[in-house]
Coordinates of C-alpha atoms in Angstrom, one line a residue:
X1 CA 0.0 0.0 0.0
X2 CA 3.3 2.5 0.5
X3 CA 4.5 1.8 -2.7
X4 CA 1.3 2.4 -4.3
X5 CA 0.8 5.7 -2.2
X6 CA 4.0 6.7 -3.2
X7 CA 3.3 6.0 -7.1
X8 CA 0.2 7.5 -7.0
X9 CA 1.1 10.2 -5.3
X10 CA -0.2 12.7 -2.6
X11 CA -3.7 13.8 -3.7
X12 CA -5.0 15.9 -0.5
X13 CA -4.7 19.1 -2.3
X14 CA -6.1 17.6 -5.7
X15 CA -9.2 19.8 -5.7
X16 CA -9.8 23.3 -5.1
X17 CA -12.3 24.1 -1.9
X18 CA -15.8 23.9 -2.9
X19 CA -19.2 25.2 -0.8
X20 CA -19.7 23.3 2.6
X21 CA -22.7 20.5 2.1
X22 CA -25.8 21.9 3.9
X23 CA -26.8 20.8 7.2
X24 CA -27.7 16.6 6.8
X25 CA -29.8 15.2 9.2
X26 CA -28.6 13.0 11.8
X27 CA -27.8 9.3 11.3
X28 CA -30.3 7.0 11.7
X29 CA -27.5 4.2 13.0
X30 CA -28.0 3.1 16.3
X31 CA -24.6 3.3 19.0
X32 CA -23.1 -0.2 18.2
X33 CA -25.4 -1.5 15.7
X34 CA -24.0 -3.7 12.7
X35 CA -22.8 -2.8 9.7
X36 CA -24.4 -5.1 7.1
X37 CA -22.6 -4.8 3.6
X38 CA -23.9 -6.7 0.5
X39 CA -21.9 -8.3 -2.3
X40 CA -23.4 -10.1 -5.0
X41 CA -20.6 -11.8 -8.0
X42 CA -20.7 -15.0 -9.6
X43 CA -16.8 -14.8 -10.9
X44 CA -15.1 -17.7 -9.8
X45 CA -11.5 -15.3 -9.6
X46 CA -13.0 -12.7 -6.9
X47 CA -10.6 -9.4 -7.7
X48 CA -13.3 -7.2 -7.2
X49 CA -14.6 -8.9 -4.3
X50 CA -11.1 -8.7 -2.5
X51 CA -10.6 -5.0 -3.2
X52 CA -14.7 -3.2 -2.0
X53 CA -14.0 -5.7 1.3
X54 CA -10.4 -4.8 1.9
X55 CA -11.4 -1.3 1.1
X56 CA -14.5 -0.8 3.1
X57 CA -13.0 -3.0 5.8
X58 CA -9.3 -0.4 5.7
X59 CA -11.2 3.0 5.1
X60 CA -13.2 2.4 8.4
X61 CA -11.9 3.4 12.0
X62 CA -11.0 0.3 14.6
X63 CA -14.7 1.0 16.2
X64 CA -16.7 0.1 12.8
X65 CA -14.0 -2.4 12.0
X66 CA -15.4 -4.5 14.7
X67 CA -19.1 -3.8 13.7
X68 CA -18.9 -4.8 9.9
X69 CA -20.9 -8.0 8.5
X70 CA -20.1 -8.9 5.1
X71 CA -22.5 -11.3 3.2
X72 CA -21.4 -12.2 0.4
X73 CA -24.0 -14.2 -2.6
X74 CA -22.5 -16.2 -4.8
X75 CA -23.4 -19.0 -7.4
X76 CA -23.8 -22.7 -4.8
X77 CA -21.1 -24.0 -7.4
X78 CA -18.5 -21.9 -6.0
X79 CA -19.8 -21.4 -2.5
X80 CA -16.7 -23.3 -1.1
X81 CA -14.3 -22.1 -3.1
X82 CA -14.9 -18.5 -2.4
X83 CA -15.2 -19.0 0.8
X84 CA -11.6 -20.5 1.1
X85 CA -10.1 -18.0 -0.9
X86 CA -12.0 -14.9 1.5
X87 CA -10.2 -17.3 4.5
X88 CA -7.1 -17.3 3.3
X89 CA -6.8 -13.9 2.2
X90 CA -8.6 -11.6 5.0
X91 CA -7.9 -11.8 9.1
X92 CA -10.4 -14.0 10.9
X93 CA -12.2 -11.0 12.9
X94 CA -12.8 -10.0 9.8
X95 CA -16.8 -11.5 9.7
X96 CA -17.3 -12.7 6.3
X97 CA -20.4 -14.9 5.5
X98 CA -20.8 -16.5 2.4
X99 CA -23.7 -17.3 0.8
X100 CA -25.4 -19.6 -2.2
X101 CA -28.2 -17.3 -3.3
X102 CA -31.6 -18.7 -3.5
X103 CA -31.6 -21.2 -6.4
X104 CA -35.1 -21.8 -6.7
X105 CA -36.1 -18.3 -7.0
X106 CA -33.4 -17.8 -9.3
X107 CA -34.8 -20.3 -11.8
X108 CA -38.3 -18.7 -11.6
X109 CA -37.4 -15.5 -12.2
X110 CA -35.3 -16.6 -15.3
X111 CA -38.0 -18.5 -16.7
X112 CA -40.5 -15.3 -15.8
X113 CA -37.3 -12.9 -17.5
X114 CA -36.8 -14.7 -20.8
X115 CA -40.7 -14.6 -21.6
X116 CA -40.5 -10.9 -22.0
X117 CA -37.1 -10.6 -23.3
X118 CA -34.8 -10.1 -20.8
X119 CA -31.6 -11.7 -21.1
X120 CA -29.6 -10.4 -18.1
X121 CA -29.2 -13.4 -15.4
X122 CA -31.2 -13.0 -12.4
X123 CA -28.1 -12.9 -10.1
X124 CA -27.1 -9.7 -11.7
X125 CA -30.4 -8.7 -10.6
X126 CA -30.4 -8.4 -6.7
X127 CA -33.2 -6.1 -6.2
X128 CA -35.6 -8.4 -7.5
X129 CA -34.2 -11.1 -4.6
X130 CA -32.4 -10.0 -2.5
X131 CA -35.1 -9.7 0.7
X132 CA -35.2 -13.6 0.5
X133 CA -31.3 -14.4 0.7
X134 CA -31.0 -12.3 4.0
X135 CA -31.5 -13.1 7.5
X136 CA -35.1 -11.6 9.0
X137 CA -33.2 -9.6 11.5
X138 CA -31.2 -7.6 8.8
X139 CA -33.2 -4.4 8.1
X140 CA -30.8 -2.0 6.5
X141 CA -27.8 -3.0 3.8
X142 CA -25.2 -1.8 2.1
X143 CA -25.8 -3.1 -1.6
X144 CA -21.5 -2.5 -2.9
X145 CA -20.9 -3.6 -6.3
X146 CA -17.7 -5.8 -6.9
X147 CA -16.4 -3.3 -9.0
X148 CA -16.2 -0.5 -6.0
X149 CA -13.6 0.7 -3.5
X150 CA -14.9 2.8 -0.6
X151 CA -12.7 5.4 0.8
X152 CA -14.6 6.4 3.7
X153 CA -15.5 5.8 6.8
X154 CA -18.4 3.0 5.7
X155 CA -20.9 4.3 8.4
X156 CA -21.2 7.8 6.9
X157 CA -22.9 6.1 3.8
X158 CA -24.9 3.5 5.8
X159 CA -26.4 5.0 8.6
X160 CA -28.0 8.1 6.5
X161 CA -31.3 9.3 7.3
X162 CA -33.8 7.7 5.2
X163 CA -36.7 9.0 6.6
X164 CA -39.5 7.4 4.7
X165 CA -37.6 6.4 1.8
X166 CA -37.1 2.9 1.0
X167 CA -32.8 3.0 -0.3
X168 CA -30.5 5.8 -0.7
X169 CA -29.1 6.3 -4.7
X170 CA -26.1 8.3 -5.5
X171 CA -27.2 10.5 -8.1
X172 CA -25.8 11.6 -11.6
X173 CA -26.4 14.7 -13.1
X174 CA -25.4 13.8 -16.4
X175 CA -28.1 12.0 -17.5
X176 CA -31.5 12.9 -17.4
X177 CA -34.6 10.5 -16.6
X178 CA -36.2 11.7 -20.7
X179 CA -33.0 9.8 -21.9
X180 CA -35.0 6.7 -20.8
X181 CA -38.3 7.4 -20.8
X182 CA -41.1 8.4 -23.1
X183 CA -42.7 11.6 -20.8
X184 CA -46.1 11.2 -22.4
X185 CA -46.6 7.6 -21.1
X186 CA -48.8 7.1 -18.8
X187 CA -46.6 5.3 -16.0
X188 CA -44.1 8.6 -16.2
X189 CA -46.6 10.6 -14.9
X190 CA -45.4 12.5 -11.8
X191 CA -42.1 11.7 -13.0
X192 CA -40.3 14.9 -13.9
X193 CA -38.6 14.2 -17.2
X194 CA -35.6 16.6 -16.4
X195 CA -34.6 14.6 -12.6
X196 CA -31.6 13.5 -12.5
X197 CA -30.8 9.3 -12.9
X198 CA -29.1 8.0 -9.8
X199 CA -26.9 4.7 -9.5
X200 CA -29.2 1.7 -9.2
X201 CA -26.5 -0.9 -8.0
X202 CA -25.0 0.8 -5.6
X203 CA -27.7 1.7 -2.7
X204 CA -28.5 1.5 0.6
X205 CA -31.8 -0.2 1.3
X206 CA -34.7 -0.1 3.7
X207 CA -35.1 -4.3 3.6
X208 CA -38.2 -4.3 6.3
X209 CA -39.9 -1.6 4.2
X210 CA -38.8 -3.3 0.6
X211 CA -40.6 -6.4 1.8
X212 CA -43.6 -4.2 3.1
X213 CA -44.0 -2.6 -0.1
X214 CA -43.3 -5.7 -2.0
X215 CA -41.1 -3.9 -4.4
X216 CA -39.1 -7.0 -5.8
X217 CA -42.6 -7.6 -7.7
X218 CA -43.5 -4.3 -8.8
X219 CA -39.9 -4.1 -10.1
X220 CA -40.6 -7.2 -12.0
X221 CA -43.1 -5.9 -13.8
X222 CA -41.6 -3.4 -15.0
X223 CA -39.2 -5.9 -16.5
X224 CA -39.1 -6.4 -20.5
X225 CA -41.3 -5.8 -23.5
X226 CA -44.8 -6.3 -22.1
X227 CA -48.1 -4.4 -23.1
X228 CA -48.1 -2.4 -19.9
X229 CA -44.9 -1.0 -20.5
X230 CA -45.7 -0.9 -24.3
X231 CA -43.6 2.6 -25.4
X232 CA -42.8 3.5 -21.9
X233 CA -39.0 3.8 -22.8
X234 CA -37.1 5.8 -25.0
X235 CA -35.6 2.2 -26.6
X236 CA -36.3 -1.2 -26.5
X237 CA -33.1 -1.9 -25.2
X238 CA -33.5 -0.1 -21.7
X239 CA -36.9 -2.4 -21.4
X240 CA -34.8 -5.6 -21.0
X241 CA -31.9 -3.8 -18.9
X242 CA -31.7 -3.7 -15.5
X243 CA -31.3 0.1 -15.2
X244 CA -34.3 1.7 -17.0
X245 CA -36.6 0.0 -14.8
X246 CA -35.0 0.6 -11.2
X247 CA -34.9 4.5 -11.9
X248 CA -38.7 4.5 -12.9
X249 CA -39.3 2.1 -9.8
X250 CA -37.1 4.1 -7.0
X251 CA -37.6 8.0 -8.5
X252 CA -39.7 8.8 -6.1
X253 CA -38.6 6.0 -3.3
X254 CA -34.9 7.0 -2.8
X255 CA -32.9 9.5 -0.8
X256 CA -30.8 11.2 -3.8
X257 CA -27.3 11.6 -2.3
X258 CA -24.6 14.3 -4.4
X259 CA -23.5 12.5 -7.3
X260 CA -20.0 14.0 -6.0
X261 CA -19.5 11.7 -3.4
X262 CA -19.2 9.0 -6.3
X263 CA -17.0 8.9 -8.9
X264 CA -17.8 6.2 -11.6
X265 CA -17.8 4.9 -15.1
X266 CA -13.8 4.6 -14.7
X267 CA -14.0 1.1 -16.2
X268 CA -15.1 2.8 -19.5
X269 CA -13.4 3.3 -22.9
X270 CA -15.0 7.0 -23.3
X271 CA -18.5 9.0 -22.4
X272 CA -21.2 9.4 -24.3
X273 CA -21.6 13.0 -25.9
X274 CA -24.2 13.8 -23.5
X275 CA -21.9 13.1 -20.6
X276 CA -19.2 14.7 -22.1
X277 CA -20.6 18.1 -22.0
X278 CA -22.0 17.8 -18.8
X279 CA -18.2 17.0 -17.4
X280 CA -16.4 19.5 -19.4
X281 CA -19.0 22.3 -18.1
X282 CA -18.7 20.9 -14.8
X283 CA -15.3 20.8 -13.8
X284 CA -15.0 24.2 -16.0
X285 CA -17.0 25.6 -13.0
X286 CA -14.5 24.2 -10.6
X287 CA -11.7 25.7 -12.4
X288 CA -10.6 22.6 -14.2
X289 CA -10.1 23.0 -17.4
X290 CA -9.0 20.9 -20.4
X291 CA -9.3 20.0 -23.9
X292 CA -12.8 19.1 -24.6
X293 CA -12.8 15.1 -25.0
X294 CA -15.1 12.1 -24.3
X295 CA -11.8 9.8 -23.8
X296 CA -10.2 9.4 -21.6
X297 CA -13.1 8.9 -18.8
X298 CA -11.8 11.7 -16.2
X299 CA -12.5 12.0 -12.7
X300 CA -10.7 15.1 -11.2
X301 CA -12.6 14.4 -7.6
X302 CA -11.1 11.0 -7.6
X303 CA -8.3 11.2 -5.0
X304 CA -6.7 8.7 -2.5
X305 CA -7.2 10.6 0.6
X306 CA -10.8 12.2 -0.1
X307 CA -12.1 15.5 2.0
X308 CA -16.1 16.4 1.9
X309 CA -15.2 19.6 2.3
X310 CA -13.5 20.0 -1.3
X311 CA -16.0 17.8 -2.6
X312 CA -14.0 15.1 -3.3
X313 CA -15.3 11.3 -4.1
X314 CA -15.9 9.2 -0.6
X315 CA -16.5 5.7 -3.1
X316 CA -15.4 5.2 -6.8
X317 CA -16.4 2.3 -9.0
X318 CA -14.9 1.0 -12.1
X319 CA -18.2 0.2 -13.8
X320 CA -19.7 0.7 -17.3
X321 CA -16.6 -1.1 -19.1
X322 CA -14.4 -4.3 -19.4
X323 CA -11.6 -2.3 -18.8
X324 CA -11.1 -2.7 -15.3
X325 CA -7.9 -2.5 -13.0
X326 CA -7.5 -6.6 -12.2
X327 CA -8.2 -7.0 -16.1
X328 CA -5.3 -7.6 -18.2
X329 CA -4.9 -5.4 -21.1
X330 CA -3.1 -5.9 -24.4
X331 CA -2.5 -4.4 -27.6
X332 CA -3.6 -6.1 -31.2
X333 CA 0.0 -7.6 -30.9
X334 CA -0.3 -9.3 -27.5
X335 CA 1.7 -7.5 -25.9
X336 CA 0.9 -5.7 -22.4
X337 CA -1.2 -2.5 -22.6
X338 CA 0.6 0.8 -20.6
X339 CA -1.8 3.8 -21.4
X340 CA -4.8 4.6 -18.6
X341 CA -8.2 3.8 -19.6
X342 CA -9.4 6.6 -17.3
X343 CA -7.4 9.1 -15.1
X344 CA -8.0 10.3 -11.9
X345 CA -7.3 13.2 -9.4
X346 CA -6.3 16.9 -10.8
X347 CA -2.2 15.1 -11.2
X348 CA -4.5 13.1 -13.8
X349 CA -2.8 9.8 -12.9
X350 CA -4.3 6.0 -13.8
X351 CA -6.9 5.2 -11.7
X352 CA -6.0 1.9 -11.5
X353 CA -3.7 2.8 -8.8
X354 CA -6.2 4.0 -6.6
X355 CA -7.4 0.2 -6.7
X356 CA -4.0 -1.8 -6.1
X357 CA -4.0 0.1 -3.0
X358 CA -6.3 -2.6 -1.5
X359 CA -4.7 -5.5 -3.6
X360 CA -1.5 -7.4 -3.5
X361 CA -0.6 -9.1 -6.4
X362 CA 1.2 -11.7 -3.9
X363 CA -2.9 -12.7 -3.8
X364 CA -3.0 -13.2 -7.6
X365 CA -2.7 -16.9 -6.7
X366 CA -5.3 -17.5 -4.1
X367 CA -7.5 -15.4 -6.3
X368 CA -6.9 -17.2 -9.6
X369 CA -7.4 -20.9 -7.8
X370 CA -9.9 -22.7 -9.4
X371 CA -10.7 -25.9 -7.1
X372 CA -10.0 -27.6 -4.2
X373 CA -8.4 -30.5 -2.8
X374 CA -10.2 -33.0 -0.5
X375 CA -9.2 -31.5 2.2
X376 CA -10.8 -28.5 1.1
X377 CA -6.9 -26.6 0.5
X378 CA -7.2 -24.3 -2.5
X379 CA -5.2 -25.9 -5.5
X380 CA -3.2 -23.0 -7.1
X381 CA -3.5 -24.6 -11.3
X382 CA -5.0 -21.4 -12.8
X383 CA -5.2 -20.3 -16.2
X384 CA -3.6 -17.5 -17.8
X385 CA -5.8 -14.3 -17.1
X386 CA -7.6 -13.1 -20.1
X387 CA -6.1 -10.5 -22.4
X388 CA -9.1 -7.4 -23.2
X389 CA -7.4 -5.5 -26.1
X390 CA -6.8 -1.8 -25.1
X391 CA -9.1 1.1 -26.2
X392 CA -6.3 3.1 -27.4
X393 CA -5.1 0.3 -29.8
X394 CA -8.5 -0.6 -30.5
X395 CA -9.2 2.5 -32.0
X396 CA -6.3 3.0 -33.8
X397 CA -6.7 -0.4 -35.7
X398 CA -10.0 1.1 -36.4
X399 CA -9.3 4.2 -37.8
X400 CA -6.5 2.6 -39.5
X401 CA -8.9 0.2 -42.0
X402 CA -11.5 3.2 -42.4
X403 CA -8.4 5.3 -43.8
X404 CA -7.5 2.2 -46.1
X405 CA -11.3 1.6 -47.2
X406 CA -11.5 5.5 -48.0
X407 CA -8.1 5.2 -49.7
X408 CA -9.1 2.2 -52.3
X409 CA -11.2 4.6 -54.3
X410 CA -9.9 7.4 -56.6
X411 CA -12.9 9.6 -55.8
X412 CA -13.0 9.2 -52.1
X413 CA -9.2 10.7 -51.8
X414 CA -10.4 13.8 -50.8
X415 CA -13.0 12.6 -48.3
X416 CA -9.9 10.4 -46.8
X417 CA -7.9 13.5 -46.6
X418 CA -10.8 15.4 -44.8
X419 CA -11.3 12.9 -42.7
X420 CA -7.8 13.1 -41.5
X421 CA -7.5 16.2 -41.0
X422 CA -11.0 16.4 -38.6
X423 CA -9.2 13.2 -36.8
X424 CA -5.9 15.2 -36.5
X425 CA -8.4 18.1 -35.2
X426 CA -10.1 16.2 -32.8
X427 CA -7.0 14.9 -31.6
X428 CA -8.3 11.2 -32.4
X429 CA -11.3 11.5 -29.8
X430 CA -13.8 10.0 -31.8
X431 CA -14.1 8.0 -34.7
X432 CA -16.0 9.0 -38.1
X433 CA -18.7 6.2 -37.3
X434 CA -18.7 7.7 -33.9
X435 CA -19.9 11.4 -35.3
X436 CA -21.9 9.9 -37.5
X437 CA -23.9 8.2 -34.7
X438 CA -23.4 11.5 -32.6
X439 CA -24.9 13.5 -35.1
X440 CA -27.8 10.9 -35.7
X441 CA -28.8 11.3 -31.8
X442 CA -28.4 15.0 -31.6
X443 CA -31.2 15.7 -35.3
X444 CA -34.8 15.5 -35.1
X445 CA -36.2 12.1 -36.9
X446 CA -37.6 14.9 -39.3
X447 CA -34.6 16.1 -40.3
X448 CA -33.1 12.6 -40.9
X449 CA -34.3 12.2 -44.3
X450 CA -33.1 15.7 -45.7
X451 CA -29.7 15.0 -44.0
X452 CA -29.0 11.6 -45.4
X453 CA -29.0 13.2 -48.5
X454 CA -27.2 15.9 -48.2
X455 CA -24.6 13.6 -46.9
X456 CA -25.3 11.3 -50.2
X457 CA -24.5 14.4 -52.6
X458 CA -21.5 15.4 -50.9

């Protein structure tokens, strides 16, 4: 963890003072009570496990230490196995529990999924479960992703006032609930179309009043391409997602905390043009300013020693991508990958590092085993990790054969040449295709038509 420090570097002064937070209301966590913390993965090598336990479990004073519960769901199939590798890695005060999650109600809600088109596995859908894999006596969790690190004090973010909400959703400013939803539909009424979306993975959840209001079923019907839901959203791809329907389902039934205490998307290649405004504006306000891009994914509030009072990140999460620290990344040739996928704090340094902080490769082994002996010791015969080419490399293979297409034809020459020169521009931020698709999002469907052509003649 030194070493890391000392490669990363010292962030406290990353961020220039922002307003104080108003007055919060006091927690809701009793003197003493326990901290339960939620993990849900089904990958047999448990990096991301490893690093949101070691995290939340080094980020918390010696007090809250001895208070935290982990329960962790995983697959029956590798019950055991994970649960040797947790032992072998982490101290035994450390109170792990792992769990098989609830098979039978896994295979229902598969069956149930698939009929209206939803192909996402129902373990990567804990809200729609999750109050039956818990103990009765558990009325509040902590619902971490894998992909997470926490960098605060885990109590702040568990014992927050819910008042008569049901969970308590980071929120994220740049999107907008009409980039989902069709407004005019009659289940989006008393929605407002310009709310914020929040984060629907990473909550905290009321489980007493989830089970009152029997929300795992009225999130399931929101689920896929059914006549009810007929036009509700924007797409038909956000009917048979996961996050479409948890933002309609907890608008109005979660806390929204600032969207500042979490930085995420840093396991992505590049934002979407949308987002991309929204952060360039947005850390332009804070006095952070630099080229306009949509890669790399940027996260100035990012930092390894995080203070509220300048508004820096208290949890980060390397979601929304395959591109994520324990990954190994490669070039088109094979060989190891060395450019950040995203960069972090105002030094702008890869935010991988802040992850290795709560990793040691000396773990790799434990990590990668796949079986056990009889005896139940872990067998340390893994495979080679798998190599996920590198954005950068992928995108300059890309670029590369649209040049060569473009050059094959006498006539196109001059589009080739343009099309370098815009690239040279742009600094090699987006793609043609990329624009094109861009440009396609950003023109009334009435307006199509007249550009195609236009496009055509030229």
């Amino acid at each position: 963890a030194a070493t890391a420090a000392a490669v990363a570097g010292d962030d406290a002064n990353d961020m220039s003072p922002l307003s104080q937070l108003s007055a919060e209301a006091p927690s809701e966590l009793p003197t003493g009570a326990t901290i339960h913390v939620v993990l849900v993965s089904d990958e047999v090598a448990p990096y991301g496990l490893v690093g949101a336990i070691n995290s939340t479990f080094s980020s918390s004073p010696p007090e809250d230490q001895r208070r935290l519960f982990f329960h962790v769901i995983v697959p029956a199939s590798i019950q055991v196995l994970i649960s040797r590798k947790l032992g072998r890695i982490f101290p035994p005060q450390l109170t792990i529990s792992v769990m098989a999650a609830p098979e039978r109600r896994l295979e229902r809600l598969s069956s149930r999924l698939q009929a209206v088109g939803v192909a996402t596995p129902p373990l990567q859908l804990p809200l729609l479960w999750l109050q039956l894999a818990l103990p009765s006596d558990v009325k509040r969790v902590l619902l971490l992703p894998t992909d997470t690190i926490v960098l605060t004090p885990v109590a702040e973010i568990y014992g927050v006032a819910l008042g008569e909400k049901v969970a308590a959703a980071f929120e994220d400013c740049s999107l907008l609930l009409q980039t989902y939803f069709n407004h005019n539909h009659k289940l989006f009424q008393g929605h407002g179309r310009l709310n914020c979306v929040f984060d629907t993975e990473l909550l905290v959840v009321d489980v007493h009043a989830w089970r009152r209001d029997d929300l795992s079923q009225k999130l399931l019907e929101l689920q896929g391409l059914q006549r009810r839901t007929e036009s509700l959203y924007m797409q038909q791809v956000f009917a048979v997602g996961s996050t479409a329907p948890a933002l309609l389902l907890l608008d109005k039934r979660a806390l929204r905390l600032p969207g500042r205490w979490l930085a995420h998307g840093l396991a992505r290649e590049s934002w979407s043009v949308d987002e991309s405004f929204y952060w360039h504006r947005h850390w332009g306000q804070q006095g952070l300013h630099y080229t306009f891009s949509a890669r790399p994914v940027r996260a100035f509030h990012a930092v390894a020693t995080p203070r509220r009072e300048a508004g820096d990140a208290l949890l980060v999460r390397f979601s929304g991508g395959l591109y994520r620290p324990w990954v190994k990344r490669c070039t088109s040739k094979g060989a190891p990958a060395t450019a950040a996928v995203s960069l972090c704090g105002r030094r702008q340094t890869d935010c991988a590092a802040l992850w290795w902080r709560y990793a040691s490769e000396a773990n790799a082994g434990v990590i990668e085993a796949r079986e056990t002996d009889g005896a139940g010791a872990l067998l340390m015969l893994h495979s080679a990790t798998p190599c996920v080419a590198d954005p950068a490399s992928a995108n300059r293979k890309a670029r590369d054969a649209e040049t060569k297409l473009l050059d094959a034809d006498e006539h196109t020459k001059p589009a080739a040449i343009a099309a370098a020169a815009a690239a040279t521009d742009a600094q090699g931020l987006m793609s043609t295709t990329r624009n094109r698709n861009a440009l396609r999002a950003s023109i009334p469907n009435s307006s199509l038509a007249r550009f195609q052509t236009v496009s055509k003649k030229k």
